[in-house]
Structures are given as C-alpha cells and as structure tokens.
GROMACS .gro file of C-alpha atoms in nm:
model
  372
    1MET     CA    1  -0.010   0.001   0.041
    2GLU     CA    2   0.113   0.350  -0.081
    3GLU     CA    3   0.055   0.647   0.081
    4TYR     CA    4   0.045   1.020  -0.023
    5SER     CA    5  -0.021   1.362   0.123
    6SER     CA    6  -0.242   1.503  -0.152
    7LEU     CA    7  -0.447   1.473  -0.461
    8ALA     CA    8  -0.191   1.646  -0.691
    9GLU     CA    9   0.074   1.329  -0.563
   10ILE     CA   10  -0.153   1.078  -0.666
   11ALA     CA   11  -0.208   1.270  -0.980
   12GLN     CA   12   0.123   1.279  -1.007
   13LYS     CA   13   0.189   0.958  -0.960
   14ILE     CA   14  -0.039   0.833  -1.238
   15LYS     CA   15   0.123   1.023  -1.483
   16ASP     CA   16   0.426   0.908  -1.370
   17SER     CA   17   0.318   0.534  -1.417
   18ASN     CA   18   0.247   0.580  -1.796
   19LYS     CA   19   0.009   0.306  -1.821
   20LYS     CA   20  -0.228   0.294  -2.089
   21VAL     CA   21  -0.510   0.210  -1.874
   22THR     CA   22  -0.544   0.297  -1.496
   23LEU     CA   23  -0.857   0.177  -1.353
   24LEU     CA   24  -0.913   0.298  -1.008
   25TYR     CA   25  -1.227   0.213  -0.750
   26ALA     CA   26  -1.252   0.492  -0.422
   27PHE     CA   27  -1.632   0.516  -0.221
   28ASN     CA   28  -1.807   0.857  -0.301
   29ALA     CA   29  -1.630   1.185  -0.103
   30THR     CA   30  -1.257   1.052  -0.163
   31GLY     CA   31  -1.203   1.327  -0.384
   32LYS     CA   32  -1.191   1.098  -0.734
   33THR     CA   33  -1.341   1.421  -0.949
   34ARG     CA   34  -1.071   1.644  -0.772
   35LEU     CA   35  -0.868   1.388  -0.820
   36SER     CA   36  -0.943   1.477  -1.220
   37MET     CA   37  -0.907   1.876  -1.202
   38GLU     CA   38  -0.604   1.805  -1.014
   39PHE     CA   39  -0.481   1.566  -1.300
   40LYS     CA   40  -0.581   1.822  -1.563
   41ASN     CA   41  -0.393   2.119  -1.469
   42LEU     CA   42  -0.123   1.896  -1.372
   43VAL     CA   43  -0.102   1.731  -1.721
   44ASN     CA   44  -0.179   2.149  -1.932
   45ASN     CA   45   0.028   2.363  -1.983
   46LEU     CA   46   0.094   2.715  -2.062
   47GLU     CA   47   0.305   2.789  -2.448
   48ASP     CA   48   0.273   3.124  -2.584
   49ASP     CA   49   0.046   3.231  -2.392
   50GLU     CA   50  -0.185   2.979  -2.518
   51GLU     CA   51  -0.314   2.666  -2.277
   52ILE     CA   52  -0.228   2.393  -2.483
   53LYS     CA   53  -0.478   2.073  -2.352
   54HIS     CA   54  -0.336   1.701  -2.308
   55VAL     CA   55  -0.600   1.581  -2.147
   56VAL     CA   56  -1.010   1.510  -2.187
   57TYR     CA   57  -1.210   1.430  -1.958
   58TYR     CA   58  -1.555   1.332  -1.805
   59ASN     CA   59  -1.640   1.374  -1.500
   60ALA     CA   60  -1.983   1.589  -1.266
   61PHE     CA   61  -1.832   1.917  -1.443
   62THR     CA   62  -1.927   1.760  -1.775
   63GLU     CA   63  -2.293   1.676  -1.660
   64ASP     CA   64  -2.297   2.010  -1.528
   65LEU     CA   65  -2.314   2.146  -1.849
   66PHE     CA   66  -2.651   2.064  -1.950
   67SER     CA   67  -2.964   2.146  -1.798
   68TRP     CA   68  -3.345   2.124  -1.820
   69ASP     CA   69  -3.501   2.483  -1.952
   70ASN     CA   70  -3.770   2.427  -1.671
   71ASP     CA   71  -3.917   2.803  -1.670
   72LEU     CA   72  -4.176   2.739  -1.935
   73GLU     CA   73  -4.535   2.803  -2.016
   74ASN     CA   74  -4.582   2.513  -2.175
   75ASP     CA   75  -4.562   2.199  -2.017
   76ASN     CA   76  -4.477   2.010  -2.353
   77ASP     CA   77  -4.163   2.267  -2.492
   78ARG     CA   78  -3.895   2.084  -2.277
   79LYS     CA   79  -3.534   2.142  -2.367
   80LEU     CA   80  -3.227   2.030  -2.175
   81LYS     CA   81  -2.980   2.321  -2.271
   82ILE     CA   82  -2.604   2.327  -2.365
   83ASN     CA   83  -2.343   2.523  -2.187
   84LYS     CA   84  -2.227   2.717  -2.476
   85ASN     CA   85  -1.942   2.886  -2.331
   86SER     CA   86  -1.721   2.559  -2.269
   87SER     CA   87  -1.419   2.425  -2.418
   88PHE     CA   88  -1.550   2.093  -2.459
   89ILE     CA   89  -1.886   2.166  -2.606
   90ASP     CA   90  -1.706   2.390  -2.861
   91LEU     CA   91  -1.517   2.069  -2.954
   92VAL     CA   92  -1.794   1.846  -2.976
   93GLU     CA   93  -1.960   2.103  -3.214
   94ARG     CA   94  -1.670   2.156  -3.424
   95GLN     CA   95  -1.738   1.757  -3.507
   96GLY     CA   96  -2.055   1.770  -3.604
   97LYS     CA   97  -2.096   1.431  -3.462
   98GLU     CA   98  -2.525   1.495  -3.401
   99ASN     CA   99  -2.581   1.233  -3.619
  100GLU     CA  100  -2.335   0.936  -3.419
  101ILE     CA  101  -2.445   1.101  -3.126
  102ALA     CA  102  -2.825   1.076  -3.175
  103GLU     CA  103  -2.787   0.683  -3.305
  104ARG     CA  104  -2.532   0.567  -3.054
  105PHE     CA  105  -2.774   0.722  -2.752
  106LYS     CA  106  -3.066   0.496  -2.926
  107GLU     CA  107  -2.831   0.203  -2.887
  108PHE     CA  108  -2.723   0.264  -2.574
  109THR     CA  109  -3.083   0.322  -2.443
  110SER     CA  110  -3.239   0.053  -2.648
  111SER     CA  111  -3.497   0.300  -2.724
  112LYS     CA  112  -3.700   0.493  -3.013
  113ILE     CA  113  -3.607   0.829  -2.896
  114GLU     CA  114  -3.490   1.053  -3.099
  115PRO     CA  115  -3.251   1.358  -3.001
  116ASN     CA  116  -3.271   1.627  -3.175
  117ILE     CA  117  -2.940   1.823  -3.113
  118ASN     CA  118  -2.848   2.176  -3.215
  119THR     CA  119  -2.540   2.281  -3.138
  120SER     CA  120  -2.517   2.595  -3.249
  121ILE     CA  121  -2.822   2.750  -3.034
  122GLY     CA  122  -2.703   2.476  -2.720
  123GLU     CA  123  -3.046   2.330  -2.777
  124ILE     CA  124  -3.139   1.937  -2.718
  125THR     CA  125  -3.483   1.799  -2.782
  126PHE     CA  126  -3.636   1.466  -2.740
  127SER     CA  127  -3.932   1.262  -2.985
  128LEU     CA  128  -4.056   0.959  -2.943
  129PRO     CA  129  -4.258   0.840  -3.265
  130THR     CA  130  -4.578   0.638  -3.210
  131GLY     CA  131  -4.639   0.464  -3.535
  132ASP     CA  132  -4.894   0.668  -3.647
  133GLU     CA  133  -4.790   0.976  -3.872
  134GLU     CA  134  -4.652   1.247  -3.589
  135ALA     CA  135  -4.422   1.160  -3.295
  136VAL     CA  136  -4.439   1.305  -2.925
  137GLU     CA  137  -4.187   1.604  -2.927
  138ASN     CA  138  -4.028   1.778  -2.688
  139ILE     CA  139  -4.032   1.504  -2.407
  140LYS     CA  140  -3.855   1.495  -2.072
  141ILE     CA  141  -3.649   1.207  -2.034
  142SER     CA  142  -3.552   1.006  -1.732
  143LYS     CA  143  -3.238   1.103  -1.524
  144GLY     CA  144  -3.101   0.783  -1.611
  145GLU     CA  145  -3.160   0.834  -2.002
  146GLU     CA  146  -3.042   1.197  -1.957
  147SER     CA  147  -2.695   1.034  -1.803
  148ILE     CA  148  -2.662   0.793  -2.079
  149PHE     CA  149  -2.703   1.116  -2.405
  150ILE     CA  150  -2.462   1.291  -2.149
  151TRP     CA  151  -2.186   0.996  -2.170
  152THR     CA  152  -2.315   0.927  -2.519
  153VAL     CA  153  -2.180   1.272  -2.626
  154PHE     CA  154  -1.840   1.209  -2.460
  155PHE     CA  155  -1.814   0.856  -2.590
  156VAL     CA  156  -1.880   0.929  -2.930
  157LEU     CA  157  -1.641   1.233  -2.864
  158MET     CA  158  -1.378   1.006  -2.756
  159GLU     CA  159  -1.431   0.753  -3.061
  160THR     CA  160  -1.337   1.067  -3.297
  161ILE     CA  161  -1.011   1.089  -3.083
  162ILE     CA  162  -0.888   0.755  -3.081
  163ALA     CA  163  -0.935   0.706  -3.464
  164GLU     CA  164  -0.806   1.013  -3.499
  165LEU     CA  165  -0.494   0.888  -3.340
  166ASN     CA  166  -0.484   0.537  -3.458
  167ILE     CA  167  -0.358   0.730  -3.789
  168ASP     CA  168   0.022   0.723  -3.750
  169GLU     CA  169   0.086   0.968  -4.018
  170ILE     CA  170   0.043   1.326  -3.887
  171GLY     CA  171  -0.046   1.477  -4.242
  172ASP     CA  172  -0.335   1.201  -4.292
  173ARG     CA  173  -0.576   1.269  -4.050
  174SER     CA  174  -0.843   1.511  -4.089
  175THR     CA  175  -0.804   1.736  -3.848
  176ASP     CA  176  -0.471   1.835  -3.636
  177GLU     CA  177  -0.696   1.947  -3.305
  178PHE     CA  178  -0.626   1.639  -3.134
  179ASN     CA  179  -0.272   1.633  -3.146
  180ALA     CA  180  -0.184   1.677  -2.832
  181ILE     CA  181  -0.413   1.490  -2.607
  182GLN     CA  182  -0.256   1.225  -2.436
  183TYR     CA  183  -0.519   1.147  -2.203
  184ILE     CA  184  -0.904   1.043  -2.182
  185PHE     CA  185  -0.945   1.093  -1.801
  186ILE     CA  186  -1.322   0.931  -1.705
  187ASP     CA  187  -1.421   0.942  -1.371
  188ASP     CA  188  -1.734   0.817  -1.252
  189PRO     CA  189  -1.971   0.797  -1.567
  190VAL     CA  190  -2.264   0.597  -1.456
  191THR     CA  191  -2.530   0.779  -1.276
  192SER     CA  192  -2.863   0.677  -1.224
  193LEU     CA  193  -2.756   0.379  -1.452
  194ASP     CA  194  -2.958   0.060  -1.352
  195ASP     CA  195  -2.747  -0.273  -1.382
  196ASN     CA  196  -2.822  -0.365  -1.764
  197HIS     CA  197  -2.679  -0.020  -1.884
  198LEU     CA  198  -2.396   0.027  -1.667
  199ILE     CA  199  -2.277  -0.363  -1.764
  200GLN     CA  200  -2.316  -0.235  -2.150
  201LEU     CA  201  -2.162   0.101  -2.088
  202ALA     CA  202  -1.814  -0.109  -1.909
  203ILE     CA  203  -1.796  -0.307  -2.225
  204SER     CA  204  -1.851  -0.082  -2.459
  205LEU     CA  205  -1.575   0.129  -2.311
  206ARG     CA  206  -1.357  -0.126  -2.311
  207GLY     CA  207  -1.368  -0.208  -2.642
  208LEU     CA  208  -1.333   0.147  -2.736
  209ILE     CA  209  -1.031   0.218  -2.557
  210ALA     CA  210  -0.871  -0.142  -2.679
  211ASN     CA  211  -0.897  -0.052  -3.041
  212SER     CA  212  -0.665   0.225  -2.968
  213LYS     CA  213  -0.358   0.190  -3.090
  214SER     CA  214  -0.160   0.536  -3.009
  215VAL     CA  215   0.125   0.429  -2.788
  216ASP     CA  216   0.091   0.819  -2.682
  217LEU     CA  217  -0.266   0.795  -2.573
  218ARG     CA  218  -0.358   0.598  -2.244
  219PHE     CA  219  -0.678   0.608  -2.014
  220ILE     CA  220  -0.752   0.679  -1.591
  221ILE     CA  221  -1.124   0.561  -1.522
  222THR     CA  222  -1.212   0.611  -1.150
  223THR     CA  223  -1.590   0.488  -0.990
  224HIS     CA  224  -1.700   0.445  -0.649
  225HIS     CA  225  -1.959   0.162  -0.797
  226ALA     CA  226  -1.796  -0.161  -0.765
  227LEU     CA  227  -2.005  -0.377  -1.033
  228PHE     CA  228  -1.845  -0.129  -1.287
  229TYR     CA  229  -1.515  -0.183  -1.157
  230ASN     CA  230  -1.603  -0.513  -1.123
  231VAL     CA  231  -1.714  -0.548  -1.497
  232LEU     CA  232  -1.370  -0.368  -1.612
  233PHE     CA  233  -1.154  -0.534  -1.438
  234ASN     CA  234  -1.216  -0.870  -1.583
  235GLU     CA  235  -1.301  -0.725  -1.969
  236PHE     CA  236  -0.924  -0.569  -1.891
  237LYS     CA  237  -0.747  -0.865  -1.766
  238SER     CA  238  -0.947  -1.042  -2.055
  239GLU     CA  239  -0.825  -0.813  -2.325
  240ARG     CA  240  -0.510  -0.884  -2.492
  241ARG     CA  241  -0.459  -0.612  -2.714
  242ILE     CA  242  -0.332  -0.456  -2.380
  243ASN     CA  243  -0.031  -0.583  -2.249
  244ASP     CA  244  -0.083  -0.664  -1.927
  245ASN     CA  245   0.208  -0.467  -1.773
  246LYS     CA  246   0.052  -0.119  -1.934
  247LYS     CA  247  -0.266  -0.226  -1.702
  248GLU     CA  248  -0.328  -0.102  -1.337
  249TYR     CA  249  -0.617  -0.193  -1.137
  250CYS     CA  250  -0.625   0.016  -0.735
  251LEU     CA  251  -0.824   0.079  -0.440
  252LEU     CA  252  -0.809   0.483  -0.352
  253GLN     CA  253  -0.888   0.531   0.036
  254ARG     CA  254  -0.884   0.896   0.194
  255LYS     CA  255  -0.779   0.917   0.556
  256GLU     CA  256  -0.779   1.136   0.851
  257ASN     CA  257  -0.453   1.382   0.666
  258SER     CA  258  -0.376   1.099   0.395
  259TYR     CA  259  -0.470   0.941   0.050
  260SER     CA  260  -0.340   0.540   0.044
  261ILE     CA  261  -0.365   0.364  -0.285
  262ASP     CA  262  -0.360  -0.038  -0.292
  263LYS     CA  263  -0.284  -0.209  -0.637
  264GLN     CA  264  -0.496  -0.520  -0.727
  265ASN     CA  265  -0.329  -0.748  -0.944
  266ASP     CA  266  -0.487  -1.029  -0.902
  267THR     CA  267  -0.892  -1.060  -0.873
  268PRO     CA  268  -1.166  -0.813  -0.764
  269PHE     CA  269  -1.186  -0.748  -0.450
  270GLY     CA  270  -1.537  -0.878  -0.252
  271TYR     CA  271  -1.676  -0.520  -0.243
  272HIS     CA  272  -1.889  -0.584   0.099
  273LEU     CA  273  -1.568  -0.777   0.291
  274PHE     CA  274  -1.394  -0.422   0.182
  275ILE     CA  275  -1.655  -0.183   0.316
  276LYS     CA  276  -1.657  -0.416   0.647
  277ARG     CA  277  -1.273  -0.451   0.700
  278ILE     CA  278  -1.322  -0.041   0.654
  279ILE     CA  279  -1.543  -0.030   0.919
  280GLN     CA  280  -1.398  -0.224   1.172
  281LYS     CA  281  -1.071  -0.053   1.130
  282ALA     CA  282  -1.214   0.285   1.185
  283ILE     CA  283  -1.413   0.111   1.482
  284ASP     CA  284  -1.091  -0.036   1.586
  285ASP     CA  285  -0.878   0.292   1.549
  286ASN     CA  286  -1.179   0.526   1.752
  287VAL     CA  287  -1.146   0.710   1.401
  288VAL     CA  288  -1.560   0.719   1.297
  289GLU     CA  289  -1.647   0.936   1.094
  290ARG     CA  290  -1.976   1.043   0.951
  291TYR     CA  291  -1.917   0.844   0.627
  292HIS     CA  292  -1.821   0.516   0.782
  293PHE     CA  293  -2.257   0.537   0.849
  294MET     CA  294  -2.240   0.601   0.492
  295LEU     CA  295  -2.091   0.282   0.413
  296PHE     CA  296  -2.240   0.087   0.675
  297ARG     CA  297  -2.591   0.207   0.527
  298ASN     CA  298  -2.409   0.074   0.150
  299LEU     CA  299  -2.365  -0.270   0.321
  300LEU     CA  300  -2.746  -0.296   0.481
  301GLU     CA  301  -2.825  -0.181   0.151
  302LYS     CA  302  -2.643  -0.455  -0.032
  303THR     CA  303  -2.690  -0.738   0.250
  304ALA     CA  304  -3.086  -0.691   0.263
  305SER     CA  305  -3.122  -0.717  -0.105
  306PHE     CA  306  -2.948  -1.052  -0.143
  307LEU     CA  307  -3.077  -1.234   0.148
  308GLY     CA  308  -3.503  -1.095   0.015
  309TYR     CA  309  -3.552  -0.874   0.319
  310ASN     CA  310  -3.797  -0.525   0.176
  311ASN     CA  311  -3.609  -0.279   0.409
  312TRP     CA  312  -3.222  -0.260   0.515
  313GLY     CA  313  -3.375  -0.156   0.867
  314ASP     CA  314  -3.437  -0.442   0.949
  315LEU     CA  315  -3.147  -0.621   0.978
  316LEU     CA  316  -3.071  -0.349   1.278
  317LEU     CA  317  -3.035  -0.634   1.576
  318VAL     CA  318  -2.979  -0.457   1.938
  319ASP     CA  319  -3.084  -0.678   2.228
  320GLY     CA  320  -3.433  -0.499   2.386
  321MET     CA  321  -3.477  -0.261   2.060
  322SER     CA  322  -3.767  -0.118   2.040
  323ASP     CA  323  -3.962  -0.011   1.687
  324GLU     CA  324  -3.932   0.349   1.776
  325ASP     CA  325  -3.530   0.274   1.902
  326ARG     CA  326  -3.525   0.121   1.484
  327LYS     CA  327  -3.651   0.403   1.360
  328GLY     CA  328  -3.424   0.688   1.555
  329TYR     CA  329  -3.138   0.426   1.465
  330ILE     CA  330  -3.274   0.416   1.106
  331ARG     CA  331  -3.345   0.799   1.091
  332PHE     CA  332  -2.957   0.891   1.188
  333ILE     CA  333  -2.784   0.672   0.939
  334ASN     CA  334  -2.988   0.802   0.694
  335SER     CA  335  -2.879   1.158   0.818
  336ALA     CA  336  -2.510   1.052   0.814
  337SER     CA  337  -2.557   0.976   0.471
  338HIS     CA  338  -2.749   1.222   0.278
  339ASN     CA  339  -2.560   1.580   0.389
  340LYS     CA  340  -2.380   1.717   0.141
  341VAL     CA  341  -2.015   1.623   0.085
  342SER     CA  342  -1.827   1.899   0.292
  343ASP     CA  343  -2.130   1.792   0.617
  344LEU     CA  344  -1.967   1.464   0.596
  345GLU     CA  345  -1.589   1.578   0.621
  346ALA     CA  346  -1.653   1.876   0.828
  347LYS     CA  347  -1.860   1.769   1.144
  348GLU     CA  348  -1.715   1.574   1.410
  349LEU     CA  349  -1.931   1.277   1.590
  350LYS     CA  350  -1.964   1.281   1.910
  351PRO     CA  351  -1.839   0.973   2.103
  352ASN     CA  352  -2.226   0.832   2.150
  353GLU     CA  353  -2.308   0.850   1.761
  354LYS     CA  354  -1.965   0.641   1.760
  355ASN     CA  355  -2.022   0.397   1.974
  356LEU     CA  356  -2.368   0.355   1.780
  357LEU     CA  357  -2.165   0.226   1.477
  358LYS     CA  358  -1.988   0.016   1.693
  359LEU     CA  359  -2.258  -0.137   1.842
  360LEU     CA  360  -2.509  -0.175   1.550
  361PHE     CA  361  -2.247  -0.322   1.308
  362GLU     CA  362  -2.111  -0.541   1.598
  363THR     CA  363  -2.429  -0.700   1.610
  364PHE     CA  364  -2.487  -0.746   1.251
  365THR     CA  365  -2.186  -0.884   1.184
  366GLY     CA  366  -2.199  -1.125   1.435
  367GLU     CA  367  -2.598  -1.208   1.347
  368TYR     CA  368  -2.554  -1.304   0.973
  369LYS     CA  369  -2.241  -1.449   1.082
  370TRP     CA  370  -1.992  -1.326   0.841
  371LYS     CA  371  -1.691  -1.488   0.851
  372GLU     CA  372  -1.393  -1.334   0.979
   0.00000   0.00000   0.00000
C-alpha cells in the first residue's frame, strides 16, 4: 500500500506510471472528481500564453454543462440546454457528430427516443415516434436516460479522438485538433444507470479503449460503483490487445490527513468484505466519521437485497430494541448518509454516535455470521 499526502501527488503518480489503462476504485467523498481536476491541471500547460490541452475528461462538471429549461409556460416544450461557453462543447460542435450521437444514444438505451441536437443554439429536444404519422415532441427524458445521453456525447468524442490518433501519419489525419491529446480521464460515468446499462457501458468502453493503437494515448477511469469496477477489471484482464504491464488496478482510500493506494493485481476485491474491513478498522482505531455510517448503510442495503428483505432497517438487531429505537437508528444513519460532502467531512461525531456505529455494526456482523 502506498501513502500520499495529497491528490496532487496521486495525479503525479498516475502520470509517471505511464500505463495505457489505470482503473481506480474509491468510495464517494474520497475525491475522485477533485483528482480528475488535479490531473488536468498537472498535464495541461501554458505554451506561448496559450493553454495546450493534453487531457480530455469526463466528470461531474461535464454533466453540469447540460440542464433542463424548466421555466416554460408550455409544459410540452421541454429543452435540454447546453452551456455554450464550454471548450468541451465547442470541441463537440466543431466535429459535427450530431447524427452519430443520436444513433449511439438509441443503441445505448435500446429505445426509439430521438435526440434532436442543435449545438449552434445550444439546445437538445427529444421526440418519441408513436407509429402514427406524428411523433410525441419535446418530451422530458428520465434522469437515467439523461445520464446516458451526456455519456454518449463524450463517448462519440472519444471514438473520434481514438480514430484520428490511430492514423500514424499526422498529415493524413482529417484534423489536427487532437494531436496534443495524451490522456482521457473518465470519472464515474454511471450516474442513475441500472445494472444492465452499466454493464453495457463498461463493455463498450473496454472495446473502445482496446481499439486505441496510439502508444501516446492513455486512459484513467475512476469509479465508486463496485459492479462497474468489477466488470471493467475482468474485461481489461482478458483483453489481450493491451499488454498486462500497461494495465493497473487500484483502490484509493481517504484517511484523516492523507490518501492511500492499494494495487489489485489478482482478482477484484470482494465489495462487501472490503466495506466491512474499512468500518471495522475505523471502529478499532476510534476514528469513526460520518461517512462510515454511509458505508454501513450501503452494506445493509446490499445485504438486505441479497437476503430478500424489503427494507435495510430490518437488519438492525439489538437486544431490547423497540420499534421507536429502530426508527431512531434509521433516521440517524439516513442523516449521516444524505448530508452534503462538505458536511460529511466537517462535522465531528460525538462519542455516543461513534459507539452507536460500533453497537449496530458488531451486532449486524455477529447475527449474520460473517466469516472473519
């Protein structure tokens, strides 16, 4: 396990490793999005007073470039607005890939929803053919479909970059816009996706990256989603077009005043066991923080689903516990899980709150016979 004092040091470590693929797992609130920005700032530089972009990235800020225009008198006139001030959107617009994006979106969603993309005015509308002469126009798609659409925009841009850089002779490329790009950084492209779409996304991403022939183009993927990590791990492990020594798999953890990276070279980690170890160590070292309640809730949710319980709160078992006690425990776990990241990091737990996690966790692990 390697220790680092800052995300900037980790960004430097990733850059120096020179791997074709770096796959990194970290819990929410660890700093994945901040790491992507640290990496961008490290890799991009100023030459002749003009910023040279060596990295293209997808993270939470990419999703923020798209927003619904909800302040409308007519509820049937919904539009997804694009931030026209973004250099990323400007790059997409210059490539003229609107038709490819629309077709990819339908492929990824397995639906007939038609995106109507107008990058010049910064608007996207969606329609649904009904089999009649007229389609249902200007519909508002679901949050999951919106996430897939934004990912599709980035995916098609990646396809274009990879295809251009696969051409060895620079003079034979159709554009010189991508010549300086050395990294594609992807942070958690799995918001609001169900497991089927998530697995499809992981497989299509592996296939696209494996098609990259440029020795100078590298990929960094970070995620908090265990299934996405495991699918990508197995996909890249079996992908022979990329040499094994050019692939790296890591777990990133945030500690009190530092970070650690643990390399995974054999098999994907057991997600439930990993969370259990993290919580148990925090209890043993008396360093329980609010986000450990978030991890405990995640563990309860996964276990409840596996065992067939309707509610994760049903797994809370303490001697002499009343229904009101259970409701109180559930309320506290929810409050610790749903606060903003800044709140999770800032508020100190009281001794009785730390003891509550110890009581609930140790009762839970004892009752359900976890192997030590």
